Short mmCIF file of C-alpha atoms in Angstrom, two decimals:
data_model
loop_
_atom_site.label_atom_id
_atom_site.label_comp_id
_atom_site.label_asym_id
_atom_site.label_seq_id
_atom_site.Cartn_x
_atom_site.Cartn_y
_atom_site.Cartn_z
CA MET A 1 -32.41 -1.50 15.76
CA VAL A 2 -32.03 2.11 14.74
CA PRO A 3 -35.22 3.91 15.77
CA ASP A 4 -37.42 4.73 12.77
CA ASN A 5 -37.73 8.39 13.67
CA HIS A 6 -33.99 8.92 14.02
CA LEU A 7 -32.61 10.07 10.69
CA PHE A 8 -29.31 11.20 9.31
CA PHE A 9 -29.22 14.72 7.86
CA ILE A 10 -26.57 16.05 5.51
CA ASP A 11 -26.39 19.83 5.27
CA PRO A 12 -23.71 20.72 2.68
CA ASN A 13 -24.23 24.44 3.28
CA ARG A 14 -22.75 24.04 6.72
CA CYS A 15 -19.70 22.01 5.74
CA ILE A 16 -16.44 23.79 6.48
CA GLY A 17 -14.14 21.10 5.13
CA CYS A 18 -12.40 20.43 8.44
CA GLN A 19 -12.08 16.67 7.78
CA ALA A 20 -13.17 15.86 11.34
CA CYS A 21 -15.80 13.42 10.06
CA VAL A 22 -13.25 11.68 7.85
CA HIS A 23 -10.95 11.01 10.77
CA ALA A 24 -13.74 10.17 13.18
CA CYS A 25 -15.04 7.62 10.70
CA SER A 26 -11.77 5.74 10.71
CA GLU A 27 -11.92 5.57 14.50
CA CYS A 28 -15.28 3.83 14.58
CA ASP A 29 -14.84 0.33 16.01
CA THR A 30 -16.13 -1.63 13.05
CA HIS A 31 -14.33 0.34 10.36
CA LYS A 32 -10.92 -1.23 10.99
CA GLY A 33 -9.14 2.12 10.87
CA HIS A 34 -10.43 2.98 7.41
CA SER A 35 -12.49 6.06 6.72
CA MET A 36 -15.56 5.60 4.57
CA ILE A 37 -16.49 9.24 4.21
CA HIS A 38 -15.56 11.11 1.07
CA LEU A 39 -15.11 14.84 1.52
CA GLU A 40 -15.79 16.17 -1.96
CA TYR A 41 -14.62 19.54 -3.25
CA VAL A 42 -17.37 21.03 -5.37
CA ASP A 43 -15.32 23.36 -7.54
CA ARG A 44 -11.87 23.38 -6.14
CA PRO A 45 -10.19 26.07 -8.30
CA HIS A 46 -12.83 28.63 -7.44
CA SER A 47 -14.31 27.69 -4.11
CA VAL A 48 -13.47 26.07 -0.81
CA GLN A 49 -16.93 24.54 -0.60
CA THR A 50 -16.90 20.89 0.40
CA ILE A 51 -19.59 18.25 0.75
CA PRO A 52 -19.35 15.27 3.07
CA VAL A 53 -20.57 12.14 1.29
CA VAL A 54 -21.95 9.37 3.46
CA CYS A 55 -24.13 6.47 2.38
CA MET A 56 -27.67 7.62 1.60
CA HIS A 57 -29.15 4.20 2.53
CA CYS A 58 -31.45 3.96 -0.48
CA ASN A 59 -34.83 2.38 -0.49
CA SER A 60 -33.70 0.34 -3.48
CA PRO A 61 -29.93 0.16 -2.96
CA THR A 62 -28.29 0.21 -6.37
CA CYS A 63 -25.08 -1.25 -4.91
CA ALA A 64 -26.99 -4.28 -3.65
CA GLU A 65 -29.00 -4.56 -6.87
CA VAL A 66 -25.86 -4.85 -8.98
CA CYS A 67 -23.89 -7.06 -6.60
CA PRO A 68 -23.30 -10.38 -8.40
CA ALA A 69 -22.17 -12.09 -5.20
CA ASP A 70 -25.18 -11.11 -3.07
CA ALA A 71 -22.76 -9.54 -0.59
CA ILE A 72 -24.47 -6.25 0.22
CA LYS A 73 -27.40 -6.56 2.58
CA ARG A 74 -29.73 -4.17 4.30
CA THR A 75 -30.91 -4.65 7.85
CA GLY A 76 -34.57 -4.57 8.74
CA ASP A 77 -34.33 -0.93 9.85
CA GLY A 78 -33.21 0.21 6.39
CA VAL A 79 -29.46 0.55 6.92
CA VAL A 80 -27.43 -0.77 3.99
CA GLN A 81 -24.43 -2.59 5.38
CA SER A 82 -20.89 -2.86 4.11
CA ALA A 83 -20.14 -5.86 1.89
CA ARG A 84 -19.87 -9.18 3.68
CA LYS A 85 -16.28 -10.31 3.68
CA PRO A 86 -16.93 -13.99 2.84
CA ARG A 87 -19.05 -13.06 -0.16
CA CYS A 88 -17.45 -9.94 -1.62
CA ILE A 89 -15.43 -10.72 -4.75
CA ALA A 90 -14.02 -7.19 -5.14
CA CYS A 91 -15.57 -6.78 -8.60
CA ASN A 92 -16.16 -3.02 -8.22
CA ASN A 93 -19.70 -3.24 -9.60
CA CYS A 94 -21.13 -1.36 -6.63
CA VAL A 95 -18.41 1.30 -6.79
CA LEU A 96 -19.32 2.01 -10.40
CA ALA A 97 -23.07 1.73 -9.97
CA CYS A 98 -23.79 3.83 -6.89
CA PRO A 99 -25.31 7.11 -8.09
CA PHE A 100 -23.90 8.91 -5.06
CA GLY A 101 -20.42 7.43 -5.41
CA VAL A 102 -20.34 6.05 -1.88
CA PRO A 103 -18.76 2.55 -1.95
CA LYS A 104 -15.00 2.37 -1.72
CA MET A 105 -12.97 -0.61 -2.84
CA ASN A 106 -10.27 -1.64 -0.44
CA VAL A 107 -7.92 -3.40 -2.82
CA GLY A 108 -5.69 -4.72 -0.05
CA PHE A 109 -8.60 -6.41 1.71
CA GLU A 110 -10.34 -7.32 -1.57
CA LEU A 111 -13.43 -5.95 0.07
CA MET A 112 -15.84 -3.14 -0.61
CA MET A 113 -16.20 -0.96 2.45
CA LYS A 114 -18.90 1.63 2.68
CA CYS A 115 -20.57 3.80 5.28
CA ASP A 116 -22.94 1.71 7.38
CA MET A 117 -24.16 4.67 9.43
CA CYS A 118 -21.98 3.27 12.27
CA TYR A 119 -24.49 0.49 12.75
CA ASP A 120 -22.77 -0.69 15.92
CA ARG A 121 -23.38 2.76 17.43
CA THR A 122 -26.74 3.77 15.96
CA SER A 123 -28.35 0.41 16.73
CA SER A 124 -27.52 0.90 20.40
CA GLY A 125 -28.84 4.45 20.64
CA LEU A 126 -25.70 6.44 19.87
CA LYS A 127 -25.12 8.86 17.01
CA PRO A 128 -22.86 7.95 14.11
CA MET A 129 -19.25 8.88 14.79
CA CYS A 130 -19.14 11.61 12.11
CA ALA A 131 -22.32 13.26 13.38
CA THR A 132 -20.93 13.44 16.89
CA VAL A 133 -17.75 15.25 15.83
CA CYS A 134 -19.03 17.57 13.10
CA PRO A 135 -18.45 21.07 14.55
CA SER A 136 -20.84 22.86 12.20
CA GLY A 137 -23.71 20.40 12.08
CA ALA A 138 -23.23 19.52 8.42
CA LEU A 139 -23.66 15.91 9.45
CA ALA A 140 -26.38 15.53 12.03
CA PHE A 141 -28.43 12.71 13.47
CA GLY A 142 -31.82 13.18 15.07
CA THR A 143 -35.53 13.45 14.44
CA VAL A 144 -37.27 15.43 11.72
CA GLU A 145 -39.11 17.55 14.31
CA GLN A 146 -35.83 18.46 15.98
CA PHE A 147 -34.28 19.76 12.79
CA GLU A 148 -37.42 21.53 11.60
CA HIS A 149 -37.27 23.40 14.87
CA GLU A 150 -33.53 24.06 14.86
CA ARG A 151 -33.11 24.83 11.15
CA PRO A 152 -36.31 26.45 9.95
CA ARG A 153 -34.72 27.79 6.78
CA SER A 154 -33.74 24.36 5.48
CA GLU A 155 -35.91 21.53 4.42
CA PRO A 156 -34.94 17.84 4.31
CA LEU A 157 -35.36 16.08 0.97
CA ASN A 158 -34.84 12.43 0.20
CA ARG A 159 -35.88 11.88 -3.41
CA PHE A 160 -33.37 12.02 -6.22
CA ARG A 161 -33.54 11.27 -9.90
CA PHE A 162 -30.56 10.01 -11.87
CA GLY A 163 -31.63 9.69 -15.48
CA GLN A 164 -34.47 7.18 -15.48
CA GLN A 165 -33.76 6.00 -11.98
CA GLU A 166 -35.64 7.47 -9.11
CA VAL A 167 -34.07 6.98 -5.71
CA THR A 168 -35.61 7.44 -2.30
CA THR A 169 -33.15 7.49 0.56
CA ARG A 170 -33.26 7.07 4.28
CA VAL A 171 -30.69 9.82 4.77
CA ARG A 172 -32.04 13.33 4.26
CA MET A 173 -30.33 16.09 2.29
CA MET A 174 -30.92 19.59 3.70
CA VAL A 175 -31.55 22.24 1.05
CA PRO A 176 -32.60 25.89 1.39
CA ARG A 177 -36.34 26.04 1.85
CA GLY A 178 -38.17 27.22 -1.23
CA GLY A 179 -35.11 27.09 -3.46
CA GLN A 180 -35.24 26.04 -7.06
CA VAL A 181 -35.11 22.37 -8.01
CA GLU A 182 -31.71 21.74 -9.50
CA HIS A 183 -31.25 19.78 -12.69
CA LEU A 184 -27.65 18.88 -13.14
CA ASP A 185 -26.49 17.72 -16.55
CA VAL A 186 -23.60 15.50 -15.63
CA THR A 187 -22.26 14.84 -19.12
CA SER A 188 -22.05 18.48 -20.08
CA LEU A 189 -20.17 19.19 -16.89
CA MET A 190 -17.69 16.41 -17.61
CA ASP A 191 -16.87 17.54 -21.12
CA ASP A 192 -17.44 21.06 -22.39
CA SER A 193 -16.90 20.06 -26.00
CA THR A 194 -19.83 17.64 -26.08
CA PRO A 195 -22.60 19.22 -28.15
CA SER A 196 -25.70 19.44 -26.02
CA HIS A 197 -27.95 17.83 -28.67
CA CYS A 198 -25.90 14.62 -28.43
CA ILE A 199 -26.84 14.10 -24.80
CA PRO A 200 -29.96 12.12 -24.18
CA THR A 201 -31.81 14.58 -22.02
CA ASP A 202 -33.08 12.17 -19.44
CA ALA A 203 -30.18 9.73 -19.39
CA LEU A 204 -27.58 11.45 -17.25
CA VAL A 205 -29.40 14.15 -15.42
CA ALA A 206 -29.40 14.23 -11.66
CA THR A 207 -32.35 15.83 -9.97
CA LEU A 208 -33.16 16.48 -6.39
CA TYR A 209 -36.87 16.12 -5.84
CA ARG A 210 -39.08 18.22 -3.67
CA ASP A 211 -42.15 16.62 -2.22
CA GLU A 212 -44.61 19.01 -3.90
CA ASP A 213 -43.18 18.01 -7.29
CA GLU A 214 -44.73 14.59 -6.97
CA SER A 215 -47.81 14.17 -9.05
CA MET B 1 -39.81 -7.25 1.57
CA LYS B 2 -42.67 -6.12 3.71
CA ASN B 3 -40.93 -3.79 6.11
CA ASN B 4 -39.99 -0.85 4.03
CA ALA B 5 -37.41 1.56 5.27
CA PRO B 6 -39.12 4.37 7.12
CA GLY B 7 -40.61 7.14 5.06
CA VAL B 8 -40.33 5.55 1.65
CA GLU B 9 -42.81 4.82 -1.06
CA THR B 10 -43.29 1.60 -2.93
CA SER B 11 -42.69 3.22 -6.32
CA THR B 12 -38.95 3.40 -5.65
CA ARG B 13 -38.77 0.16 -3.69
CA PHE B 14 -37.64 -1.77 -6.79
CA PRO B 15 -35.61 -0.37 -9.68
CA ASN B 16 -38.28 -1.12 -12.27
CA GLY B 17 -40.90 0.67 -10.21
CA ARG B 18 -43.29 -2.31 -10.17
CA PRO B 19 -44.94 -3.52 -6.95
CA GLU B 20 -43.59 -6.53 -5.11
CA ASN B 21 -45.94 -9.15 -6.55
CA GLU B 22 -44.87 -8.22 -10.09
CA GLN B 23 -41.19 -8.69 -9.41
CA PRO B 24 -39.25 -11.52 -11.11
CA PRO B 25 -38.98 -14.74 -9.09
CA TRP B 26 -35.22 -14.46 -8.50
CA ARG B 27 -35.85 -11.55 -6.15
CA HIS B 28 -37.41 -14.00 -3.77
CA ASP B 29 -34.27 -16.16 -3.80
CA PHE B 30 -31.79 -13.32 -3.42
CA PRO B 31 -33.40 -10.75 -1.17
CA ILE B 32 -31.50 -7.60 -0.31
CA ASP B 33 -32.95 -7.37 3.15
CA TRP B 34 -31.11 -9.15 5.89
CA PRO B 35 -34.14 -10.55 7.78
CA GLU B 36 -35.44 -12.21 4.63
CA ASP B 37 -32.01 -13.45 3.66
CA SER B 38 -31.61 -15.24 6.98
CA TYR B 39 -35.18 -16.55 7.00
CA VAL B 40 -35.31 -20.34 6.82
CA ALA B 41 -38.50 -21.84 5.47
CA ARG B 42 -39.98 -24.94 7.08
CA ARG B 43 -39.48 -26.92 3.87
CA ASP B 44 -35.79 -25.95 3.67
CA TYR B 45 -35.27 -26.93 7.29
CA ALA B 46 -36.98 -30.29 6.76
CA LYS B 47 -34.83 -30.87 3.68
CA PHE B 48 -31.72 -30.07 5.68
CA LEU B 49 -32.70 -32.48 8.46
CA VAL B 50 -33.50 -35.34 6.06
CA LEU B 51 -30.34 -34.92 4.00
CA THR B 52 -28.12 -34.61 7.07
CA SER B 53 -29.51 -37.72 8.68
CA LEU B 54 -29.20 -39.52 5.35
CA ALA B 55 -25.52 -38.53 5.23
CA PHE B 56 -25.01 -39.84 8.77
CA PHE B 57 -26.75 -43.09 7.85
CA VAL B 58 -24.58 -43.56 4.77
CA GLY B 59 -21.50 -42.88 6.87
CA GLN B 60 -22.47 -45.52 9.44
CA LEU B 61 -23.26 -47.99 6.67
CA SER B 62 -19.86 -47.46 5.08
CA ILE B 63 -18.12 -48.06 8.41
CA GLY B 64 -20.06 -51.29 8.84
CA LEU B 65 -19.24 -52.46 5.31
CA GLN B 66 -15.59 -51.61 5.82
CA SER B 67 -15.31 -53.76 8.92
CA LEU B 68 -17.12 -56.63 7.13
CA TRP B 69 -14.67 -56.33 4.27
CA ARG B 70 -11.72 -56.28 6.64
CA ARG B 71 -12.96 -59.43 8.33
CA SER B 72 -13.45 -61.20 5.01
CA ARG B 73 -9.84 -60.63 4.03
CA GLY B 74 -8.85 -63.41 6.39
CA LYS B 75 -5.74 -63.85 8.47
CA PRO B 76 -2.35 -62.60 7.31
CA PRO B 77 -0.02 -65.29 6.04
CA ILE B 78 2.65 -66.95 8.14
CA GLN B 79 5.99 -65.52 7.12
CA LYS B 80 9.54 -66.39 7.98
CA VAL B 81 11.26 -63.40 9.53
CA ALA B 82 14.80 -64.35 10.51
CA GLN B 83 17.06 -66.95 11.97
CA PHE B 84 17.20 -66.73 15.74
CA ALA B 85 20.97 -66.50 15.61
CA GLN B 86 20.79 -63.39 13.40
CA ILE B 87 19.64 -61.19 16.26
CA PRO B 88 22.04 -60.58 19.15
CA VAL B 89 20.78 -59.49 22.56
CA GLY B 90 19.80 -55.82 22.29
CA GLY B 91 19.60 -56.12 18.54
CA VAL B 92 17.02 -54.92 16.03
CA PHE B 93 15.93 -56.61 12.82
CA PRO B 94 13.70 -54.72 10.35
CA PHE B 95 11.26 -56.68 8.18
CA ASN B 96 8.02 -56.18 6.27
CA TYR B 97 4.85 -57.84 7.41
CA PRO B 98 2.06 -58.61 6.44
CA GLY B 99 2.56 -56.81 3.11
CA ARG B 100 5.68 -55.65 1.37
CA HIS B 101 5.00 -52.07 2.39
CA ASP B 102 4.30 -52.58 6.10
CA PRO B 103 7.59 -52.00 7.88
CA CYS B 104 8.00 -53.78 11.21
CA LEU B 105 10.76 -54.11 13.78
CA LEU B 106 11.87 -57.30 15.48
CA LEU B 107 13.47 -56.45 18.82
CA ARG B 108 15.42 -58.49 21.30
CA PRO B 109 15.67 -56.60 24.57
CA ALA B 110 18.21 -57.59 27.19
CA GLU B 111 15.49 -58.92 29.44
CA GLY B 112 12.09 -60.13 28.43
CA PRO B 113 10.93 -62.00 25.39
CA LEU B 114 11.45 -61.32 21.71
CA VAL B 115 8.92 -58.72 20.46
CA ALA B 116 7.93 -57.25 17.11
CA TYR B 117 5.92 -54.11 16.36
CA SER B 118 4.78 -52.24 13.34
CA GLN B 119 7.15 -49.37 12.73
CA LYS B 120 4.40 -46.88 11.93
CA CYS B 121 3.73 -44.45 14.76
CA THR B 122 0.02 -44.49 15.60
CA HIS B 123 -0.07 -40.70 15.56
CA LEU B 124 0.86 -39.78 11.98
CA SER B 125 2.65 -42.89 10.69
CA CYS B 126 6.21 -41.69 11.04
CA ALA B 127 8.80 -44.46 11.42
CA VAL B 128 9.65 -45.09 15.07
CA VAL B 129 13.26 -45.57 16.13
CA PRO B 130 14.14 -48.15 18.79
CA ARG B 131 16.13 -46.96 21.81
CA MET B 132 17.02 -50.23 23.44
CA GLU B 133 18.95 -48.80 26.39
CA GLN B 134 16.02 -46.53 27.42
CA GLY B 135 13.55 -49.37 26.77
CA GLU B 136 11.40 -47.36 24.41
CA LEU B 137 10.55 -46.76 20.76
CA HIS B 138 10.99 -43.12 19.89
CA CYS B 139 9.08 -41.21 17.24
CA PRO B 140 11.17 -38.25 16.07
CA CYS B 141 8.32 -36.42 14.33
CA HIS B 142 6.51 -35.19 17.43
CA VAL B 143 8.69 -36.68 20.17
CA GLY B 144 6.35 -39.53 20.99
CA SER B 145 7.56 -42.69 22.66
CA PHE B 146 6.27 -46.22 23.14
CA ASP B 147 7.13 -48.83 25.72
CA LEU B 148 9.47 -51.44 24.30
CA ALA B 149 7.96 -54.25 26.38
CA ASN B 150 4.34 -53.93 25.25
CA GLY B 151 4.17 -51.17 22.62
CA ARG B 152 1.95 -48.87 24.66
CA PRO B 153 2.40 -45.11 24.33
CA LEU B 154 4.45 -43.47 27.07
CA ALA B 155 4.65 -39.85 26.04
CA GLY B 156 3.83 -37.45 23.23
CA PRO B 157 0.85 -37.27 20.91
CA PRO B 158 0.18 -40.96 20.13
CA ARG B 159 -2.76 -42.39 22.09
CA ARG B 160 -2.90 -45.96 20.74
CA PRO B 161 -0.26 -48.68 21.14
CA LEU B 162 1.76 -49.88 18.17
CA PRO B 163 0.26 -52.91 16.40
CA ARG B 164 2.03 -55.96 17.77
CA VAL B 165 3.24 -58.68 15.41
CA VAL B 166 2.56 -62.15 16.82
CA LEU B 167 5.71 -64.22 16.67
CA GLU B 168 6.27 -67.93 16.75
CA ILE B 169 9.60 -69.60 17.16
CA ARG B 170 9.93 -73.02 15.54
CA GLY B 171 13.32 -74.48 16.18
CA ASN B 172 15.81 -71.88 15.16
CA VAL B 173 13.55 -69.82 12.90
CA ILE B 174 11.29 -66.90 13.85
CA TYR B 175 7.92 -66.69 12.08
CA ALA B 176 5.36 -63.87 12.07
CA THR B 177 1.87 -65.32 12.28
CA GLY B 178 -0.42 -62.33 12.74
CA VAL B 179 -0.87 -58.67 13.61
CA GLU B 180 -2.62 -57.66 16.78
CA GLU B 181 -4.21 -54.22 16.44
CA ARG B 182 -5.02 -52.75 19.83
CA THR B 183 -6.91 -49.68 20.79
CA THR B 184 -5.78 -49.34 24.41
#
């Protein structure tokens, strides 16, 4: 069991794009030499900023909700596991459905493989592989109290809104304390020519929630 | 779905935002959480036990019926195999007995009586080849061998002896009168 008070924190501000987490991930025993971390470039022509993407371990995992083969399961401590090999039919539903874009389809294995927070390590008291190697602390594993003490200018958030869907995650995203709540219009970013009045305002908008926004 | 992940609220526990008791019934059958997925209800376990023992009972019954049916078929017919003069010492004479598709071998070793065995190896029913000078029947499929004198396995994978064909010599003619299936 992963202890309830031990949480995974992602701090994109600290990411330096060194790819250490990507390579460490592939060295984890249960990952069969395949990395499950995506290192995303935010705006590659203009910035070197990167964001490590690991599984957010949702309260209502969209990947598991859409799985037609019942292959994605979550353990009792809230860690969403990789697809079960005997059940996975490689249909790509989870890859398309995940709002964070986490699951990866391994076509050769006909198996979806996703970050499982190194369950073999975290369930026996170790940190996930990526969190142990990250030199800048962009991926970190520990208690809320520890990070409130060490990083007083950041606050951990774990509520997101994607259109109508509200997602609460086990993994915390660190954002600057007191910053503005970001509303990201995904469709307008994808295609500049789309007239804004054609976009249903609440259909494809991603929002990071702050706790005081809850009514 | 009682143990929520730490630090989460029930409003985002299900995609439609409704509490657990208002969820559709299929959620109960296909839970996302591992502990509930591997939970076996008492009724399911009882069903499993009853059906498994029923399957065992039906299996036993079918074995019993099969042996009854085999017994009711009666003895195989008496069939003329060959003239005694047709087989020289050390010779082999192939024939089919009791049916047209049951190949057998009539053997006349240099010493000992005339013997006949089914040609089907008791391992995987390959045709055995007599090796009179070594005093054995050889199966080329998995290099098994049987004793020529009594049909018992000598080496290789077969564990049971070859079925022996009971012979009867009346005057100059050899007759097959039955098949003796042995287990040891």
